[in-house]
Tab-separated table of C-alpha atoms in Angstrom:
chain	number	residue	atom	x	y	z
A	1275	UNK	CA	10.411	-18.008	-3.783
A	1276	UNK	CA	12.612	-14.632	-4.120
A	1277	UNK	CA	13.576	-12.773	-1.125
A	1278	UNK	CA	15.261	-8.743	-0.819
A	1279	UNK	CA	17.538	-9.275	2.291
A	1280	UNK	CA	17.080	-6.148	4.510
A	1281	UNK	CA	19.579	-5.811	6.877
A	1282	UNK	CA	18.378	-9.592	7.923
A	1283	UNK	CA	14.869	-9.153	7.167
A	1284	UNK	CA	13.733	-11.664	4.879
A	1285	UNK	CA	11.315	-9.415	2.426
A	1286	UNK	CA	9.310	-11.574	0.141
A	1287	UNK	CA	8.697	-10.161	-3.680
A	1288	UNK	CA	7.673	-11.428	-7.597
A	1289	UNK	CA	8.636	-9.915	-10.495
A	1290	UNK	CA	5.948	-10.094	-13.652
A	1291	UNK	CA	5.729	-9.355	-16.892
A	1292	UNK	CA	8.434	-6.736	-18.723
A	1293	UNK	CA	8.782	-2.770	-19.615
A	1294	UNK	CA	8.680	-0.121	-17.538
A	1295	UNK	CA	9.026	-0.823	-13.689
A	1296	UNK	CA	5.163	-0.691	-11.769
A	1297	UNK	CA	5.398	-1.052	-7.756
A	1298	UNK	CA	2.203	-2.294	-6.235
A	1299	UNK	CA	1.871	-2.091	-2.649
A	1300	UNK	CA	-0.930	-4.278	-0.931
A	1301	UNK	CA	-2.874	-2.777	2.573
A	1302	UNK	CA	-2.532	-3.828	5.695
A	1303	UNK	CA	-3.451	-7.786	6.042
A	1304	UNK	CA	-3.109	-8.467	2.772
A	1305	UNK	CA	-0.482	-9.682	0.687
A	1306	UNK	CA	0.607	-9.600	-2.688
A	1307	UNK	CA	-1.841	-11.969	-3.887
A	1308	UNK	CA	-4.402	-9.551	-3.667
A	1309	UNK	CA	-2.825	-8.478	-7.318
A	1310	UNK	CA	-3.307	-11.700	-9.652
A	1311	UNK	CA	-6.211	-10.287	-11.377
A	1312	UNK	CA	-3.560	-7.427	-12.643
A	1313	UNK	CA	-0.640	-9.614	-13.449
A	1314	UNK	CA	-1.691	-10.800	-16.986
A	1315	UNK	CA	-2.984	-7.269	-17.917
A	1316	UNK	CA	-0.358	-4.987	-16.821
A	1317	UNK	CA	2.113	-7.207	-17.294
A	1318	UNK	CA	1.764	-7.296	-20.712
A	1319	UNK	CA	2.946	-3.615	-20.641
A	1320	UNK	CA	4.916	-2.976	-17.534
A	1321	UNK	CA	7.805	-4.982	-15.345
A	1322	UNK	CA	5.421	-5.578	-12.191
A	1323	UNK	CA	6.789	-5.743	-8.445
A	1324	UNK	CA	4.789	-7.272	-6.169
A	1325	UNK	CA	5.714	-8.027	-2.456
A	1326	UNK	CA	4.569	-8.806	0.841
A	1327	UNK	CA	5.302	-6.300	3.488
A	1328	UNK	CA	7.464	-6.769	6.835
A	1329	UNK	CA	4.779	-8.930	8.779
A	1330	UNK	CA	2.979	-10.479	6.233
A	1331	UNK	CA	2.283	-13.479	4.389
A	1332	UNK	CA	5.826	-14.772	3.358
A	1333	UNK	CA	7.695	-11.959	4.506
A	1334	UNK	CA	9.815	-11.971	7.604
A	1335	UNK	CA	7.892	-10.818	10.939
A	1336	UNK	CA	10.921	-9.486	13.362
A	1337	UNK	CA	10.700	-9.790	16.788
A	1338	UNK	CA	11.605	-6.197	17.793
A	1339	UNK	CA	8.782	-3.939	17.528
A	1340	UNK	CA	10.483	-0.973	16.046
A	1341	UNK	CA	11.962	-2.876	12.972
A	1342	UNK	CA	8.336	-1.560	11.916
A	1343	UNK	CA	7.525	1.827	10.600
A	1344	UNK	CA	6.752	3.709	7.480
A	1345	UNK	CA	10.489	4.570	7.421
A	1346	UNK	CA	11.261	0.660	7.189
A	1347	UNK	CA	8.549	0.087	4.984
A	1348	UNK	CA	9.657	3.058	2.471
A	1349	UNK	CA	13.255	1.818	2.596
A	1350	UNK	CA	12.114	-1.612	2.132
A	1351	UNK	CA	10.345	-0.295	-1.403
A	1352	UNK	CA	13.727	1.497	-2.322
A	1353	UNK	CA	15.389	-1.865	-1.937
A	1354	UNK	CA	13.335	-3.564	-3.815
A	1355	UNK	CA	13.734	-1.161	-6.601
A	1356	UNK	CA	17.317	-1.337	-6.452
A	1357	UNK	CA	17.281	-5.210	-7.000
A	1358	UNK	CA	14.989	-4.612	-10.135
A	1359	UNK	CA	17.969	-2.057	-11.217
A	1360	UNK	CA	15.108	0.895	-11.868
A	1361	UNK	CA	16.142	4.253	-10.927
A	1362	UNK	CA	12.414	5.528	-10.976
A	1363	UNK	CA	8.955	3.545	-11.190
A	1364	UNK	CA	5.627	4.102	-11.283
A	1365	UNK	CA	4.469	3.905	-7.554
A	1366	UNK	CA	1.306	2.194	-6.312
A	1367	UNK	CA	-0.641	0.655	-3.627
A	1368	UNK	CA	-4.637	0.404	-2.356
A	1369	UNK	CA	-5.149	1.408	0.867
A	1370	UNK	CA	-1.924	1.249	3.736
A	1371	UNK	CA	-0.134	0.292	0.403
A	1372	UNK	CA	-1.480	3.571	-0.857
A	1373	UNK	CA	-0.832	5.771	1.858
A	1374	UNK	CA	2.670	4.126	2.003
A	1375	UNK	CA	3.572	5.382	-2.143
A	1376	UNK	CA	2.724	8.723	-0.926
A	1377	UNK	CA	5.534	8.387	2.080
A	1378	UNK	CA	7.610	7.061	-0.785
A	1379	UNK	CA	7.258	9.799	-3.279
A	1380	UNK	CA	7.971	12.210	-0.229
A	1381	UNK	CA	11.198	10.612	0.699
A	1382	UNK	CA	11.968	9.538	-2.931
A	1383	UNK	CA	10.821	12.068	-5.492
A	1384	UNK	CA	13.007	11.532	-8.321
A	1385	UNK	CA	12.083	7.865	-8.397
A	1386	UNK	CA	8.717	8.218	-8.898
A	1387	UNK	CA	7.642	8.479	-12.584
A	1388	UNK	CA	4.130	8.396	-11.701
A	1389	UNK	CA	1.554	7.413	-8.679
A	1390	UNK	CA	-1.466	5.533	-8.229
A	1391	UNK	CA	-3.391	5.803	-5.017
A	1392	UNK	CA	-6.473	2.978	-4.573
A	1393	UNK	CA	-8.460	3.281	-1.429
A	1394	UNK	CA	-6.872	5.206	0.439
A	1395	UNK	CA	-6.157	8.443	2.343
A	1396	UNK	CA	-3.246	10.733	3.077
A	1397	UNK	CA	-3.272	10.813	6.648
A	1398	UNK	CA	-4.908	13.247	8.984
A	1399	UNK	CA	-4.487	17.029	9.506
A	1400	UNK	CA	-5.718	17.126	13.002
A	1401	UNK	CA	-4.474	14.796	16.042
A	1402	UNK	CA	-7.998	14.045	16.706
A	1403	UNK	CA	-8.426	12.319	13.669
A	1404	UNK	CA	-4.660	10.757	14.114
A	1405	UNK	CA	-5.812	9.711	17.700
A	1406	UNK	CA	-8.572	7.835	16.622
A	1407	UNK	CA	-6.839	6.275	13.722
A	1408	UNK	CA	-4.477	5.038	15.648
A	1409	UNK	CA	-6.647	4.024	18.317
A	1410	UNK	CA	-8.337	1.738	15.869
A	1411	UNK	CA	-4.640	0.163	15.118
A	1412	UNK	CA	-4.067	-0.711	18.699
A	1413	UNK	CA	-7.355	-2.214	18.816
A	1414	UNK	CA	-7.124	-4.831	15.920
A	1415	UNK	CA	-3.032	-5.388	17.627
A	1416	UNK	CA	-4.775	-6.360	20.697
A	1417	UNK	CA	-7.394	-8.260	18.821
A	1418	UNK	CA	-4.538	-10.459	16.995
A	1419	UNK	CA	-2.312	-10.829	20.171
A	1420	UNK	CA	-5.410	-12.165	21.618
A	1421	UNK	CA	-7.029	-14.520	18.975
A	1422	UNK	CA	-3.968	-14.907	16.940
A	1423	UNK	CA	-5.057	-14.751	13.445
A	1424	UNK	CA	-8.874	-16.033	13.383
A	1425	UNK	CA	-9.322	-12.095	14.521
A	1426	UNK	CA	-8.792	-11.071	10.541
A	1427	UNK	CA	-11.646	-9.562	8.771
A	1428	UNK	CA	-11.886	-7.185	6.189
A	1429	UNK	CA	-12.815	-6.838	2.364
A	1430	UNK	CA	-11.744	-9.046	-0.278
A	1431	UNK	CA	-8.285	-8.801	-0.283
A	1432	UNK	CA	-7.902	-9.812	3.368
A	1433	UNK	CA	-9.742	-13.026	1.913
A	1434	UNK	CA	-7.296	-14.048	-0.192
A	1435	UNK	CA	-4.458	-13.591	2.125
A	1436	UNK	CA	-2.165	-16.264	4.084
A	1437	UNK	CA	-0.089	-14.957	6.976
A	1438	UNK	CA	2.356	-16.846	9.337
A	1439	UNK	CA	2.395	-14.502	12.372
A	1440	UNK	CA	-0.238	-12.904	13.868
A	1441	UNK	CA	2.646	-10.681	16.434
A	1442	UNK	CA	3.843	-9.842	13.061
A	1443	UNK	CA	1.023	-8.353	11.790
A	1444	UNK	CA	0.147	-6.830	15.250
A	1445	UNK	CA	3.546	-5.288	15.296
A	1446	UNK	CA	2.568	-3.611	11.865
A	1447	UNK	CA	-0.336	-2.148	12.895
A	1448	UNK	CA	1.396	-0.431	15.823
A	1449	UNK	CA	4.340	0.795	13.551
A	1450	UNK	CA	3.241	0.551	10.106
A	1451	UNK	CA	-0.662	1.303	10.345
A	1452	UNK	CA	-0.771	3.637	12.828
A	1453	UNK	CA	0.429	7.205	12.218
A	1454	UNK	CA	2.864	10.034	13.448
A	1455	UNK	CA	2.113	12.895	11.970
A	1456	UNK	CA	0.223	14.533	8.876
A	1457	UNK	CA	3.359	15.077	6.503
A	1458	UNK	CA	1.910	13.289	4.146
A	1459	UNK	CA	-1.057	15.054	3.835
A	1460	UNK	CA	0.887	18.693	3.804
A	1461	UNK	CA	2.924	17.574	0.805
A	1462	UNK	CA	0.140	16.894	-1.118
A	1463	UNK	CA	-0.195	19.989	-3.506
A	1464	UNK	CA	3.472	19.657	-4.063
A	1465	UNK	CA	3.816	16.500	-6.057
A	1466	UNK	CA	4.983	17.009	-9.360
A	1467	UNK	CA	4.204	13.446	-11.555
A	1468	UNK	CA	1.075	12.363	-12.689
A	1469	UNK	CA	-1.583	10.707	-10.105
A	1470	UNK	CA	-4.436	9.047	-10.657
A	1471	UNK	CA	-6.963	8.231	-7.656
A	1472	UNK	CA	-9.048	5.635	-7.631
A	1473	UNK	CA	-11.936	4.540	-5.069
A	1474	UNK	CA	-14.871	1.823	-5.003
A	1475	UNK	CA	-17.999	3.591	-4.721
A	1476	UNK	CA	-19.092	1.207	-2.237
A	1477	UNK	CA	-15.887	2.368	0.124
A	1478	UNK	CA	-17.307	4.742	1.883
A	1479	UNK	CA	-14.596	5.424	4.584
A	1480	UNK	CA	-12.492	6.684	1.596
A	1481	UNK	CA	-14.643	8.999	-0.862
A	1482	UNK	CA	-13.638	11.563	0.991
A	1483	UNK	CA	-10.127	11.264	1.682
A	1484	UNK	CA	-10.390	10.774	-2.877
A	1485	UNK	CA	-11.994	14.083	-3.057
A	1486	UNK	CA	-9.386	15.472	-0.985
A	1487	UNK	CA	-6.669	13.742	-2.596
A	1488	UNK	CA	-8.120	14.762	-6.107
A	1489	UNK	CA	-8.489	18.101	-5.556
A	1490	UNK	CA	-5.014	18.844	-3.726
A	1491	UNK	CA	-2.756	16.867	-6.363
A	1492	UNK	CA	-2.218	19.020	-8.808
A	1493	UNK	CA	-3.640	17.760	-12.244
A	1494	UNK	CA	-4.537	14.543	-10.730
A	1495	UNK	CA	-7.034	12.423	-12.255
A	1496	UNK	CA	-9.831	10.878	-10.218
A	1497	UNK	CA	-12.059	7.665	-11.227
A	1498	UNK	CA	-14.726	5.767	-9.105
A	1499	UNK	CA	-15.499	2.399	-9.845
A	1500	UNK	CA	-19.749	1.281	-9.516
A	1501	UNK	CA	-20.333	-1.471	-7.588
A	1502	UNK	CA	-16.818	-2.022	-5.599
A	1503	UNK	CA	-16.202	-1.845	-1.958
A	1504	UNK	CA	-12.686	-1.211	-0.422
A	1505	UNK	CA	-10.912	-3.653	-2.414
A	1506	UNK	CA	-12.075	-2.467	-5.582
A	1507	UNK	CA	-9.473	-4.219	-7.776
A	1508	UNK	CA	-10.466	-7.927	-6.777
A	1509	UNK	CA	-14.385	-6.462	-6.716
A	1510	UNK	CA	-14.716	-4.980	-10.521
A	1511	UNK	CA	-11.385	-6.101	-12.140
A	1512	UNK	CA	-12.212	-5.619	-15.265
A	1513	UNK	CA	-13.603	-2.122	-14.655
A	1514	UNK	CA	-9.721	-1.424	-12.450
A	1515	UNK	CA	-7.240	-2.837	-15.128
A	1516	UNK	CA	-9.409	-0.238	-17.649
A	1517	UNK	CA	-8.795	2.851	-15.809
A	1518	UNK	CA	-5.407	1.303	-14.763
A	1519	UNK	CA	-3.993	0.648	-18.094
A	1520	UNK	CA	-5.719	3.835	-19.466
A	1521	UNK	CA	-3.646	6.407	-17.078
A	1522	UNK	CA	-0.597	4.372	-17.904
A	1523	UNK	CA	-0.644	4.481	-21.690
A	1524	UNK	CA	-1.186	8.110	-21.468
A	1525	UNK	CA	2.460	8.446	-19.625
């Protein structure tokens, strides 16, 4: 097992496949074992980084609450980067994974040949909607603090995950889930690479953060997949390394 040591944080990763460097972020209680049905196709054509985030399945789960946050978890992707020796990637992730490339690109803009955002949204606008995002964080905390991790549910990717703390991933919904403000979202018509945007027609929480997304990226592409829910690459695979593999050989 390969580990990226982060100022003593033990962050779990795999490296597949060669060519250029592909980042895939997995969403919040998943791990990166939600990607094997990608690994043989885009690894035939890209150097693949997969990982588990701070909290999660073999990664490190630190005690101290505020060793999560998106600015952890966007350093954490710059690390990991580094140890692959790529200057710029193409930068991906389904749901917090997605969310989390968009944080990246806003940090990190000249590393970031391309993006690909999979189920996922770009934050809120209003507090409101922040409030009750974040709301729904500190409930599923509380639910894993309480039950430990027999409170996980969720689509298919959840499924197929194995975790060793349930504090840890409590912590990371409080400081990696849950939201601070809607940069994200305001930086939206001002990224400059090529996006595509991708969305199970079956995940209905996210059409419309897609449509937003779509619309507001300048030149982005948008593609929903029939017959897939929230984790849309494990639910038509086939159908996701297509339009995958098609907006990467037109880079």
């Amino acid at each position: 097992m390969a580990y990226l040591d982060r100022d003593g944080v033990q962050i779990y990763y795999e490296i597949h496949g060669s060519g250029p460097p592909l980042l895939l972020s997995h969403g919040y209680s998943a791990t990166s074992a939600m990607w094997t049905p990608q690994l043989a196709v885009l690894g035939a054509s890209h150097t693949l980084i997969i990982w588990d985030m701070r909290g999660h399945g073999a990664s490190d789960s630190p005690d101290d609450p505020a060793a999560y946050s998106q600015g952890h978890t966007v350093a954490d992707m710059a690390g990991l980067l580094d140890l692959a020796e790529a200057p710029s990637a193409v930068i991906a992730g389904l749901s917090l994974g997605g969310y989390m490339s968009l944080a990246f690109y806003v940090a990190h803009p000249t590393r970031v040949r391309a993006l690909m955002l999979f189920d996922t949204g770009p934050g809120y606008r209003s507090d409101t909607g922040r409030d009750g995002w974040n709301r729904t964080a500190e409930q599923r905390a509380r639910q894993l603090e309480a039950e430990g991790l027999a409170a996980l549910s969720g689509s298919n990717e959840v499924a197929v995950a194995r975790h060793r703390s349930a504090q840890g991933l409590a912590h990371a919904a409080r400081g990696m889930l849950a939201q601070r403000d809607g940069e994200v979202m305001a930086q939206l018509a001002g990224i400059g690479v090529p996006t595509l945007v991708l969305v199970g027609a079956l995940d209905q929480p996210f059409l419309g953060a897609t449509d937003y997304m779509a619309k507001k990226i300048p030149g982005a592409s948008k593609v929903v997949l029939d017959a897939a829910g929230h984790a849309s690459n494990i639910d038509q695979p086939r159908a996701f390394n297509a339009a995958v593999a098609g907006f990467l050989g037109g880079l």
